[in-house]
mmCIF file of C-alpha atoms and ligand atoms in Angstrom:
data_model
loop_
_atom_site.group_PDB
_atom_site.id
_atom_site.type_symbol
_atom_site.label_atom_id
_atom_site.label_comp_id
_atom_site.label_asym_id
_atom_site.label_seq_id
_atom_site.Cartn_x
_atom_site.Cartn_y
_atom_site.Cartn_z
ATOM 1 C CA UNK Q 276 0.000 0.000 0.000
ATOM 2 C CA UNK Q 277 1.337 3.424 -0.890
ATOM 3 C CA UNK Q 278 1.124 5.816 2.021
ATOM 4 C CA UNK Q 279 0.344 9.411 1.230
ATOM 5 C CA UNK Q 280 0.039 12.647 3.138
ATOM 6 C CA UNK Q 281 -3.271 12.800 4.969
ATOM 7 C CA UNK Q 282 -3.554 9.013 5.309
ATOM 8 C CA UNK Q 283 -3.956 7.491 8.746
ATOM 9 C CA UNK Q 284 -0.576 6.165 9.878
ATOM 10 C CA UNK Q 285 -0.933 2.366 10.017
ATOM 11 C CA UNK Q 286 -1.005 1.124 13.585
ATOM 12 C CA UNK Q 287 1.287 -1.717 14.615
ATOM 13 C CA UNK Q 288 2.681 -3.638 17.523
ATOM 14 C CA UNK Q 289 6.395 -4.329 17.425
ATOM 15 C CA UNK Q 290 9.251 -5.002 19.855
ATOM 16 C CA UNK Q 291 11.566 -2.150 20.663
ATOM 17 C CA UNK Q 292 14.416 -1.274 22.970
ATOM 18 C CA UNK Q 293 11.732 0.178 25.280
ATOM 19 C CA UNK Q 294 9.541 -2.965 25.200
ATOM 20 C CA UNK Q 295 6.642 -3.758 22.859
ATOM 21 C CA UNK Q 296 5.202 -0.632 21.208
ATOM 22 C CA UNK Q 297 1.613 -0.215 19.999
ATOM 23 C CA UNK Q 298 2.120 2.876 17.876
ATOM 24 C CA UNK Q 299 -1.193 4.700 18.301
ATOM 25 C CA UNK Q 300 -1.406 3.967 22.022
ATOM 26 C CA UNK Q 301 2.253 4.899 22.537
ATOM 27 C CA UNK Q 302 1.754 8.217 20.715
ATOM 28 C CA UNK Q 303 -1.218 9.242 22.849
ATOM 29 C CA UNK Q 304 -1.881 12.905 22.017
ATOM 30 C CA UNK Q 305 1.653 13.607 20.812
ATOM 31 C CA UNK Q 306 3.142 14.170 17.412
ATOM 32 C CA UNK Q 307 5.556 11.501 16.275
ATOM 33 C CA UNK Q 308 8.614 11.169 14.083
ATOM 34 C CA UNK Q 309 9.053 7.599 12.876
ATOM 35 C CA UNK Q 310 12.323 7.086 11.016
ATOM 36 C CA UNK Q 311 14.060 4.065 9.583
ATOM 37 C CA UNK Q 312 17.692 2.981 9.548
ATOM 38 C CA UNK Q 313 19.100 0.607 6.956
ATOM 39 C CA UNK Q 314 20.972 -1.567 9.449
ATOM 40 C CA UNK Q 315 22.575 -1.735 12.898
ATOM 41 C CA UNK Q 316 26.294 -1.061 13.311
ATOM 42 C CA UNK Q 317 26.451 1.198 10.249
ATOM 43 C CA UNK Q 318 28.257 4.525 10.402
ATOM 44 C CA UNK Q 319 25.736 7.057 9.080
ATOM 45 C CA UNK Q 320 22.906 5.591 11.178
ATOM 46 C CA UNK Q 321 25.102 5.753 14.269
ATOM 47 C CA UNK Q 322 25.589 9.500 13.799
ATOM 48 C CA UNK Q 323 21.870 10.043 13.139
ATOM 49 C CA UNK Q 324 20.786 8.240 16.292
ATOM 50 C CA UNK Q 325 23.281 10.283 18.309
ATOM 51 C CA UNK Q 326 21.958 13.538 16.862
ATOM 52 C CA UNK Q 327 18.298 12.610 17.327
ATOM 53 C CA UNK Q 328 19.045 11.740 20.969
ATOM 54 C CA UNK Q 329 20.879 15.033 21.473
ATOM 55 C CA UNK Q 330 17.873 16.886 20.036
ATOM 56 C CA UNK Q 331 15.287 15.049 22.167
ATOM 57 C CA UNK Q 332 14.598 18.186 24.271
ATOM 58 C CA UNK Q 333 13.735 20.034 21.031
ATOM 59 C CA UNK Q 334 11.303 17.274 20.022
ATOM 60 C CA UNK Q 335 9.831 17.333 23.556
ATOM 61 C CA UNK Q 336 9.234 21.108 23.251
ATOM 62 C CA UNK Q 337 7.113 20.368 20.196
ATOM 63 C CA UNK Q 338 5.188 17.543 21.962
ATOM 64 C CA UNK Q 339 6.744 15.153 19.503
ATOM 65 C CA UNK Q 340 7.844 11.621 20.332
ATOM 66 C CA UNK Q 341 10.669 10.066 18.365
ATOM 67 C CA UNK Q 342 10.886 6.418 17.363
ATOM 68 C CA UNK Q 343 13.538 4.764 15.204
ATOM 69 C CA UNK Q 344 13.462 1.473 13.327
ATOM 70 C CA UNK Q 345 16.096 -0.919 12.098
ATOM 71 C CA UNK Q 346 15.571 -4.363 10.601
ATOM 72 C CA UNK Q 347 17.779 -6.092 13.165
ATOM 73 C CA UNK Q 348 17.137 -7.901 16.435
ATOM 74 C CA UNK Q 349 16.828 -6.505 19.938
ATOM 75 C CA UNK Q 350 20.106 -8.206 20.853
ATOM 76 C CA UNK Q 351 21.867 -6.346 18.054
ATOM 77 C CA UNK Q 352 20.136 -3.094 19.019
ATOM 78 C CA UNK Q 353 21.379 -3.491 22.599
ATOM 79 C CA UNK Q 354 24.962 -3.912 21.394
ATOM 80 C CA UNK Q 355 24.661 -0.978 19.008
ATOM 81 C CA UNK Q 356 23.323 1.289 21.785
ATOM 82 C CA UNK Q 357 26.687 0.968 23.525
ATOM 83 C CA UNK Q 358 28.510 2.040 20.359
ATOM 84 C CA UNK Q 359 26.180 5.029 19.882
ATOM 85 C CA UNK Q 360 26.843 6.253 23.407
ATOM 86 C CA UNK Q 361 30.574 5.660 23.098
ATOM 87 C CA UNK Q 362 31.067 7.350 19.725
ATOM 88 C CA UNK Q 363 28.364 10.060 19.765
ATOM 89 C CA UNK Q 364 28.630 11.065 23.421
ATOM 90 C CA UNK Q 365 24.866 10.655 23.913
ATOM 91 C CA UNK Q 366 22.880 7.643 25.014
ATOM 92 C CA UNK Q 367 19.969 6.562 22.833
ATOM 93 C CA UNK Q 368 16.970 8.072 24.645
ATOM 94 C CA UNK Q 369 14.002 6.956 22.543
ATOM 95 C CA UNK Q 370 12.749 3.545 21.388
ATOM 96 C CA UNK Q 371 14.333 1.736 18.462
ATOM 97 C CA UNK Q 372 11.995 -0.786 16.856
ATOM 98 C CA UNK Q 373 13.462 -4.245 16.248
ATOM 99 C CA UNK Q 374 11.866 -4.923 12.889
ATOM 100 C CA UNK Q 375 13.601 -8.212 12.048
ATOM 101 C CA UNK Q 376 10.360 -9.602 10.577
ATOM 102 C CA UNK Q 377 9.978 -6.442 8.413
ATOM 103 C CA UNK Q 378 6.446 -5.935 9.746
ATOM 104 C CA UNK Q 379 6.688 -2.171 10.114
ATOM 105 C CA UNK Q 380 9.095 -1.560 7.253
ATOM 106 C CA UNK Q 381 6.693 -3.362 4.899
ATOM 107 C CA UNK Q 382 3.653 -1.538 6.276
ATOM 108 C CA UNK Q 383 5.385 1.813 5.715
ATOM 109 C CA UNK Q 384 7.056 0.820 2.422
ATOM 110 C CA UNK Q 385 10.523 1.495 3.807
ATOM 111 C CA UNK Q 386 12.248 -1.165 1.694
ATOM 112 C CA UNK Q 387 12.806 -0.055 -1.897
ATOM 113 C CA UNK Q 388 13.969 -3.217 -3.686
ATOM 114 C CA UNK Q 389 15.583 -1.373 -6.570
ATOM 115 C CA UNK Q 390 17.781 0.438 -4.070
ATOM 116 C CA UNK Q 391 18.385 -2.576 -1.819
ATOM 117 C CA UNK Q 392 16.429 -5.788 -1.324
ATOM 118 C CA UNK Q 393 16.790 -6.124 2.413
ATOM 119 C CA UNK Q 394 17.892 -2.841 3.971
ATOM 120 C CA UNK Q 395 15.458 0.009 4.455
ATOM 121 C CA UNK Q 396 15.970 3.405 2.908
ATOM 122 C CA UNK Q 397 16.056 6.394 5.271
ATOM 123 C CA UNK Q 398 12.350 7.129 5.627
ATOM 124 C CA UNK Q 399 10.880 9.818 7.845
ATOM 125 C CA UNK Q 400 7.195 10.013 8.698
ATOM 126 C CA UNK Q 401 5.845 12.934 10.709
ATOM 127 C CA UNK Q 402 2.512 11.897 12.229
ATOM 128 C CA UNK Q 403 0.139 14.290 13.986
ATOM 129 C CA UNK Q 404 -1.887 13.647 17.157
ATOM 130 C CA UNK Q 405 -4.861 12.604 14.997
ATOM 131 C CA UNK Q 406 -2.558 9.869 13.616
ATOM 132 C CA UNK Q 407 -2.499 11.452 10.176
ATOM 133 C CA UNK Q 408 0.687 11.369 8.125
ATOM 134 C CA UNK Q 409 1.721 14.995 7.628
ATOM 135 C CA UNK Q 410 5.166 14.650 6.061
ATOM 136 C CA UNK Q 411 7.151 11.944 4.288
ATOM 137 C CA UNK Q 412 10.864 12.160 3.447
ATOM 138 C CA UNK Q 413 12.933 9.483 1.733
ATOM 139 C CA UNK Q 414 16.720 9.577 1.681
ATOM 140 C CA UNK Q 415 19.150 7.006 0.320
ATOM 141 C CA UNK Q 416 21.173 4.909 2.752
ATOM 142 C CA UNK Q 417 24.332 6.857 1.999
ATOM 143 C CA UNK Q 418 22.925 10.297 2.928
ATOM 144 C CA UNK Q 419 22.406 11.181 6.567
ATOM 145 C CA UNK Q 420 19.324 13.256 7.291
ATOM 146 C CA UNK Q 421 19.276 16.839 8.550
ATOM 147 C CA UNK Q 422 17.434 16.816 11.869
ATOM 148 C CA UNK Q 423 17.209 20.611 11.966
ATOM 149 C CA UNK Q 424 15.128 20.285 8.809
ATOM 150 C CA UNK Q 425 12.863 17.749 10.482
ATOM 151 C CA UNK Q 426 12.341 20.113 13.438
ATOM 152 C CA UNK Q 427 11.714 22.965 10.982
ATOM 153 C CA UNK Q 428 8.980 21.009 9.214
ATOM 154 C CA UNK Q 429 7.278 20.206 12.525
ATOM 155 C CA UNK Q 430 7.362 23.923 13.424
ATOM 156 C CA UNK Q 431 5.816 24.741 10.068
ATOM 157 C CA UNK Q 432 3.065 22.108 10.385
ATOM 158 C CA UNK Q 433 2.208 23.238 13.908
ATOM 159 C CA UNK Q 434 2.063 26.899 12.850
ATOM 160 C CA UNK Q 435 -0.301 25.998 10.019
ATOM 161 C CA UNK Q 436 -2.553 24.077 12.390
ATOM 162 C CA UNK Q 437 -2.659 26.807 15.021
ATOM 163 C CA UNK Q 438 -2.546 30.026 13.014
ATOM 164 C CA UNK Q 439 -3.607 29.360 9.403
ATOM 165 C CA UNK Q 440 -0.254 30.397 8.027
ATOM 166 C CA UNK Q 441 2.135 28.706 5.631
ATOM 167 C CA UNK Q 442 5.912 29.068 5.647
ATOM 168 C CA UNK Q 443 7.853 30.383 2.650
ATOM 169 C CA UNK Q 444 11.043 29.162 1.076
ATOM 170 C CA UNK Q 445 13.911 28.631 3.510
ATOM 171 C CA UNK Q 446 11.768 29.810 6.421
ATOM 172 C CA UNK Q 447 13.110 29.287 9.887
ATOM 173 C CA UNK Q 448 11.460 29.961 13.224
ATOM 174 C CA UNK Q 449 10.881 33.705 13.728
ATOM 175 C CA UNK Q 450 10.846 34.679 10.049
ATOM 176 C CA UNK Q 451 7.754 36.198 8.442
ATOM 177 C CA UNK Q 452 5.106 33.745 7.250
ATOM 178 C CA UNK Q 453 2.330 33.703 4.660
ATOM 179 C CA UNK Q 454 -1.402 33.818 5.288
ATOM 180 C CA UNK Q 455 -2.923 30.668 3.777
ATOM 181 C CA UNK Q 456 -4.780 31.412 0.536
ATOM 182 C CA UNK Q 457 -7.991 29.808 1.876
ATOM 183 C CA UNK Q 458 -8.334 32.543 4.523
ATOM 184 C CA UNK Q 459 -10.343 35.526 3.251
ATOM 185 C CA UNK Q 460 -9.177 39.069 3.996
ATOM 186 C CA UNK Q 461 -12.093 39.465 6.427
ATOM 187 C CA UNK Q 462 -11.045 36.338 8.316
ATOM 188 C CA UNK Q 463 -7.408 37.418 8.154
ATOM 189 C CA UNK Q 464 -8.302 40.785 9.777
ATOM 190 C CA UNK Q 465 -9.628 38.925 12.797
ATOM 191 C CA UNK Q 466 -6.581 36.707 13.091
ATOM 192 C CA UNK Q 467 -3.972 39.344 12.280
ATOM 193 C CA UNK Q 468 -5.295 42.670 13.641
ATOM 194 C CA UNK Q 469 -1.895 44.337 13.146
ATOM 195 C CA UNK Q 470 -2.231 43.807 9.411
ATOM 196 C CA UNK Q 471 -0.033 42.259 6.774
ATOM 197 C CA UNK Q 472 1.911 43.158 3.675
ATOM 198 C CA UNK Q 473 0.049 42.291 0.479
ATOM 199 C CA UNK Q 474 2.550 41.724 -2.344
ATOM 200 C CA UNK Q 475 -0.194 40.101 -4.434
ATOM 201 C CA UNK Q 476 -3.725 39.194 -3.394
ATOM 202 C CA UNK Q 477 -2.484 35.601 -3.042
ATOM 203 C CA UNK Q 478 0.802 36.561 -1.359
ATOM 204 C CA UNK Q 479 0.117 38.106 2.045
ATOM 205 C CA UNK Q 480 3.122 38.268 4.329
ATOM 206 C CA UNK Q 481 2.664 38.577 8.082
ATOM 207 C CA UNK Q 482 4.850 38.477 11.182
ATOM 208 C CA UNK Q 483 5.108 34.979 12.608
ATOM 209 C CA UNK Q 484 2.398 34.572 15.254
ATOM 210 C CA UNK Q 485 3.649 33.276 18.571
HETATM 211 C C1 LIG C 298 25.295 3.796 7.050
HETATM 212 O O1 LIG C 298 24.436 3.956 7.911
HETATM 213 O O2 LIG C 298 26.405 4.241 7.175
HETATM 214 C C2 LIG C 298 24.977 3.061 5.775
HETATM 215 C C3 LIG C 298 24.048 2.034 5.775
HETATM 216 C C4 LIG C 298 23.792 1.364 4.606
HETATM 217 C C5 LIG C 298 24.454 1.736 3.436
HETATM 218 C C6 LIG C 298 25.342 2.788 3.440
HETATM 219 C C7 LIG C 298 25.617 3.453 4.618
#
């Protein structure tokens, strides 16, 4: 099944370094980043898991839980955790799914056979508290992801949900944003009483709401 934005994130039960995880129940009312790793004891993945652990307070600020996946066993995960702490200076502080039976990687289409038959690609799914998929990224095994970009996309999604704004090219937190085209000027006046800059009727720039 191809997963698309707006689809309900498939629920699953799978073992993890934090015990068995039932995704929807584990998420509760939080956002979630679910991301896959091609294999345990591989260099790029080791750096990514260190960085994601270092950034856990940033994910917490956004009410976002983080969960990794690799298609190896819990025993291998436990050994790898030691290497991550030793080499990255941070202990793994979120669950890593042990997807040896490929249950979750198949459900989320994380194995791309023309890239590699057995390893997963580097997938990222951002899932909202309603369990809807809001963002999908796919990177090849050889390219480590940019976790600042993942945080940036969560900020953007949360701003859209709360304030009816979209974020322009290269936006980062604090920059001006754009009033969504579906909001009429009358509705915009209520939401943005200090006004906005209208470059075109469809391009209305406003200070980032807090
Ligand atoms: C890595 O994580 O370093 C890696 C994994 C699979 C293929 C290439 C690199």
